[in-house]
Amino acid sequence: MIQSFMKTYNYSLKNKHLHDLIDFSHFSKEDNLLVQIFCGQGKDILEITINLILERLPQAVCIGTTTDGEIINNEASTFNTVISISTFENTSVKTAYAKGANSYENGITIANELISSNTKLLILFTDGTTTNGEEFLKGIESINNKVMISGGMAGDNANFTQTYISSGNKIFENGAVAVALNSEVLKVHNDYNFNWSPIGIEHTIDEVKNNRVLKIS
């Protein structure tokens, strides 16, 4: 029986040099290689990190996002850069991006470019300042509502001014980047935990527009 194997290696870049942190020779012969960059140190560090990684691993599919906090080994950090490198057997990795102004249409574009009959997972990063995440997901669902998705919206350390996402060596201020994992044998599982507890005074939402709350009493 053919099986699909995946291994993921996580690295924290804070106060370290990339070449000292990652043994690139370990990944040099990997054909199906995915690199995800979560950068809380701004656009310049994101760009430098992308270029260094693709210089050493030109075969890699690489996507990235600026953040408002990072997680590595069950620990949260801020103003750090976390790099996640995944290797696959019997799974191909494909990337695409959409940089239009319409979130719904961007979802349609991503879905049309990436989803095939054997797509097991979409990993999605959108900008965090202009994209309507709900409309973006509706665009994907209008093409295929069965494929599993993961990912999130970019951050900028709670400044709420400008976020960035990347695909390959291209960096975008707006839109979405995505990766599809395609395989006949890969098994993907999802889970969630809202972990919310009500606090404070109870209010009533009086007026909404789409996913935006306009009036609370």
Short mmCIF file of C-alpha atoms in Angstrom, two decimals:
data_model
loop_
_atom_site.label_atom_id
_atom_site.label_comp_id
_atom_site.label_asym_id
_atom_site.label_seq_id
_atom_site.Cartn_x
_atom_site.Cartn_y
_atom_site.Cartn_z
CA MET A 1 0.00 0.00 0.00
CA ILE A 2 1.33 3.42 -0.98
CA GLN A 3 1.51 5.91 1.89
CA SER A 4 2.23 9.61 2.11
CA PHE A 5 4.77 10.78 4.67
CA MET A 6 5.21 14.34 5.89
CA LYS A 7 7.88 15.74 8.18
CA THR A 8 7.93 19.31 9.49
CA TYR A 9 10.88 21.18 10.99
CA ASN A 10 10.32 24.48 12.83
CA TYR A 11 12.93 27.17 13.42
CA SER A 12 12.94 30.40 15.43
CA LEU A 13 15.07 33.08 13.79
CA LYS A 14 15.20 35.56 16.67
CA ASN A 15 18.78 36.70 17.35
CA LYS A 16 20.15 34.00 15.04
CA HIS A 17 21.57 33.90 11.53
CA LEU A 18 19.64 31.82 9.04
CA HIS A 19 22.70 29.88 7.85
CA ASP A 20 23.57 28.93 11.44
CA LEU A 21 19.99 27.96 12.19
CA ILE A 22 19.09 25.69 9.26
CA ASP A 23 21.13 22.84 7.79
CA PHE A 24 20.06 23.40 4.18
CA SER A 25 21.90 20.30 2.99
CA HIS A 26 19.29 18.25 4.84
CA PHE A 27 16.63 19.50 2.38
CA SER A 28 18.64 19.96 -0.81
CA LYS A 29 17.48 16.70 -2.41
CA GLU A 30 13.82 17.00 -1.43
CA ASP A 31 11.52 17.43 -4.44
CA ASN A 32 8.27 18.18 -2.60
CA LEU A 33 9.27 20.90 -0.20
CA LEU A 34 7.07 23.54 1.45
CA VAL A 35 8.45 26.52 3.37
CA GLN A 36 6.16 28.75 5.43
CA ILE A 37 7.51 31.98 6.92
CA PHE A 38 5.76 33.76 9.79
CA CYS A 39 7.52 37.10 10.19
CA GLY A 40 6.91 39.50 13.07
CA GLN A 41 9.92 41.64 12.15
CA GLY A 42 8.52 43.55 9.20
CA LYS A 43 8.65 43.50 5.42
CA ASP A 44 12.43 43.88 5.09
CA ILE A 45 13.20 40.83 7.23
CA LEU A 46 10.51 38.86 5.42
CA GLU A 47 12.09 39.72 2.07
CA ILE A 48 15.63 38.90 3.22
CA THR A 49 14.49 35.58 4.68
CA ILE A 50 12.63 34.61 1.50
CA ASN A 51 15.61 35.38 -0.72
CA LEU A 52 18.09 33.50 1.46
CA ILE A 53 15.88 30.42 1.64
CA LEU A 54 15.13 30.33 -2.09
CA GLU A 55 18.82 30.84 -2.86
CA ARG A 56 19.63 27.66 -0.92
CA LEU A 57 16.42 25.75 -1.72
CA PRO A 58 15.33 26.92 -5.18
CA GLN A 59 13.01 23.93 -5.60
CA ALA A 60 10.92 24.89 -2.55
CA VAL A 61 7.40 26.24 -2.66
CA CYS A 62 7.56 29.20 -0.29
CA ILE A 63 4.76 31.31 1.17
CA GLY A 64 4.96 33.86 3.95
CA THR A 65 3.07 36.35 6.04
CA THR A 66 3.76 39.14 8.49
CA THR A 67 2.31 38.48 11.93
CA ASP A 68 0.99 39.79 15.21
CA GLY A 69 2.67 37.04 17.19
CA GLU A 70 4.16 33.68 16.27
CA ILE A 71 3.89 30.15 17.70
CA ILE A 72 6.64 27.55 17.81
CA ASN A 73 6.75 24.38 19.93
CA ASN A 74 3.61 25.43 21.85
CA GLU A 75 5.15 28.76 22.83
CA ALA A 76 4.03 32.20 21.65
CA SER A 77 6.44 34.97 20.70
CA THR A 78 6.32 38.49 19.26
CA PHE A 79 8.68 40.38 16.95
CA ASN A 80 10.18 37.08 15.88
CA THR A 81 10.36 35.09 12.64
CA VAL A 82 9.35 31.43 12.61
CA ILE A 83 10.20 29.23 9.63
CA SER A 84 8.39 25.95 9.04
CA ILE A 85 9.86 23.53 6.48
CA SER A 86 7.81 20.49 5.46
CA THR A 87 8.88 17.56 3.29
CA PHE A 88 6.45 15.20 1.57
CA GLU A 89 6.43 11.80 -0.08
CA ASN A 90 3.69 10.99 -2.61
CA THR A 91 2.27 14.51 -2.26
CA SER A 92 2.83 17.41 -4.64
CA VAL A 93 2.83 21.05 -3.57
CA LYS A 94 1.46 23.86 -5.73
CA THR A 95 1.12 27.59 -5.04
CA ALA A 96 -0.90 30.49 -6.42
CA TYR A 97 -1.76 34.06 -5.51
CA ALA A 98 -4.54 36.57 -6.16
CA LYS A 99 -4.09 40.30 -5.67
CA GLY A 100 -7.43 41.75 -6.73
CA ALA A 101 -9.44 44.16 -4.60
CA ASN A 102 -12.49 41.90 -4.34
CA SER A 103 -12.14 39.29 -1.58
CA TYR A 104 -14.83 37.00 -3.00
CA GLU A 105 -13.25 37.04 -6.47
CA ASN A 106 -9.83 36.36 -4.96
CA GLY A 107 -11.28 33.24 -3.36
CA ILE A 108 -12.65 32.11 -6.71
CA THR A 109 -9.29 32.75 -8.39
CA ILE A 110 -7.37 30.73 -5.80
CA ALA A 111 -9.84 27.85 -5.95
CA ASN A 112 -9.84 27.70 -9.75
CA GLU A 113 -6.04 27.74 -9.93
CA LEU A 114 -5.30 25.23 -7.18
CA ILE A 115 -8.12 22.81 -6.48
CA SER A 116 -8.01 19.54 -8.40
CA SER A 117 -9.62 16.14 -7.91
CA ASN A 118 -6.90 15.02 -5.48
CA THR A 119 -6.43 18.23 -3.48
CA LYS A 120 -6.44 17.34 0.19
CA LEU A 121 -5.69 20.72 1.77
CA LEU A 122 -5.44 24.43 1.00
CA ILE A 123 -3.15 26.60 3.14
CA LEU A 124 -4.28 30.22 2.82
CA PHE A 125 -2.74 33.54 3.88
CA THR A 126 -4.55 36.81 3.16
CA ASP A 127 -3.59 40.38 3.92
CA GLY A 128 -5.04 41.61 7.19
CA THR A 129 -5.99 45.16 6.30
CA THR A 130 -8.22 44.99 3.21
CA THR A 131 -9.38 41.38 2.81
CA ASN A 132 -12.79 40.33 4.10
CA GLY A 133 -11.99 36.83 5.30
CA GLU A 134 -15.59 35.66 5.25
CA GLU A 135 -16.13 36.76 1.65
CA PHE A 136 -12.81 35.22 0.63
CA LEU A 137 -13.84 31.85 2.02
CA LYS A 138 -17.24 32.12 0.38
CA GLY A 139 -15.44 32.55 -2.95
CA ILE A 140 -13.52 29.33 -2.40
CA GLU A 141 -16.65 27.49 -1.26
CA SER A 142 -18.50 28.59 -4.40
CA ILE A 143 -16.04 26.47 -6.39
CA ASN A 144 -15.46 23.64 -3.93
CA ASN A 145 -16.94 23.32 -0.44
CA LYS A 146 -15.37 19.94 0.33
CA VAL A 147 -11.63 20.61 0.36
CA MET A 148 -10.13 21.23 3.79
CA ILE A 149 -8.57 24.63 4.49
CA SER A 150 -6.16 26.15 7.00
CA GLY A 151 -4.27 29.41 7.41
CA GLY A 152 -5.15 32.93 8.49
CA MET A 153 -4.86 36.66 7.94
CA ALA A 154 -1.60 38.59 8.12
CA GLY A 155 -0.78 40.89 11.03
CA ASP A 156 1.52 43.83 11.70
CA ASN A 157 2.14 43.63 15.45
CA ALA A 158 -1.23 45.28 16.20
CA ASN A 159 -0.43 48.49 14.30
CA PHE A 160 -3.35 47.90 11.90
CA THR A 161 -1.68 49.86 9.11
CA GLN A 162 -0.06 47.51 6.57
CA THR A 163 0.39 43.76 6.39
CA TYR A 164 2.28 41.67 3.83
CA ILE A 165 1.99 38.20 2.33
CA SER A 166 4.33 36.41 -0.06
CA SER A 167 4.43 33.66 -2.67
CA GLY A 168 7.81 32.64 -4.05
CA ASN A 169 9.93 35.78 -4.06
CA LYS A 170 6.95 38.10 -4.60
CA ILE A 171 5.59 40.18 -1.71
CA PHE A 172 2.07 41.62 -1.80
CA GLU A 173 0.31 44.29 0.23
CA ASN A 174 -3.17 43.04 -0.69
CA GLY A 175 -4.85 39.82 -1.76
CA ALA A 176 -4.14 36.20 -0.92
CA VAL A 177 -1.49 33.51 -1.34
CA ALA A 178 -2.18 29.81 -1.12
CA VAL A 179 -0.70 26.33 -1.31
CA ALA A 180 -2.47 23.14 -2.34
CA LEU A 181 -1.37 19.72 -1.13
CA ASN A 182 -2.30 17.22 -3.83
CA SER A 183 -2.18 13.49 -3.21
CA GLU A 184 -4.10 10.28 -3.69
CA VAL A 185 -3.01 8.91 -0.31
CA LEU A 186 -2.39 11.89 2.03
CA LYS A 187 -4.71 11.93 5.04
CA VAL A 188 -5.65 15.32 6.51
CA HIS A 189 -7.54 15.91 9.77
CA ASN A 190 -8.78 19.14 11.32
CA ASP A 191 -9.85 20.30 14.76
CA TYR A 192 -10.76 23.53 16.49
CA ASN A 193 -10.97 25.06 19.96
CA PHE A 194 -12.66 28.42 20.45
CA ASN A 195 -11.89 28.46 24.18
CA TRP A 196 -14.02 31.58 24.71
CA SER A 197 -15.56 32.49 28.07
CA PRO A 198 -18.19 35.26 28.43
CA ILE A 199 -17.12 38.25 30.55
CA GLY A 200 -18.53 41.68 31.34
CA ILE A 201 -21.99 43.11 30.70
CA GLU A 202 -24.34 41.40 28.26
CA HIS A 203 -25.20 43.53 25.20
CA THR A 204 -27.53 43.25 22.23
CA ILE A 205 -26.33 43.62 18.65
CA ASP A 206 -28.86 45.94 16.97
CA GLU A 207 -27.43 46.45 13.50
CA VAL A 208 -25.00 44.59 11.25
CA LYS A 209 -23.82 44.81 7.67
CA ASN A 210 -22.43 41.55 6.32
CA ASN A 211 -19.89 40.54 8.97
CA ARG A 212 -19.50 44.03 10.47
CA VAL A 213 -21.26 45.09 13.69
CA LEU A 214 -22.60 48.66 13.35
CA LYS A 215 -24.66 49.19 16.51
CA ILE A 216 -24.66 47.67 19.99
CA SER A 217 -26.96 48.53 22.89
#
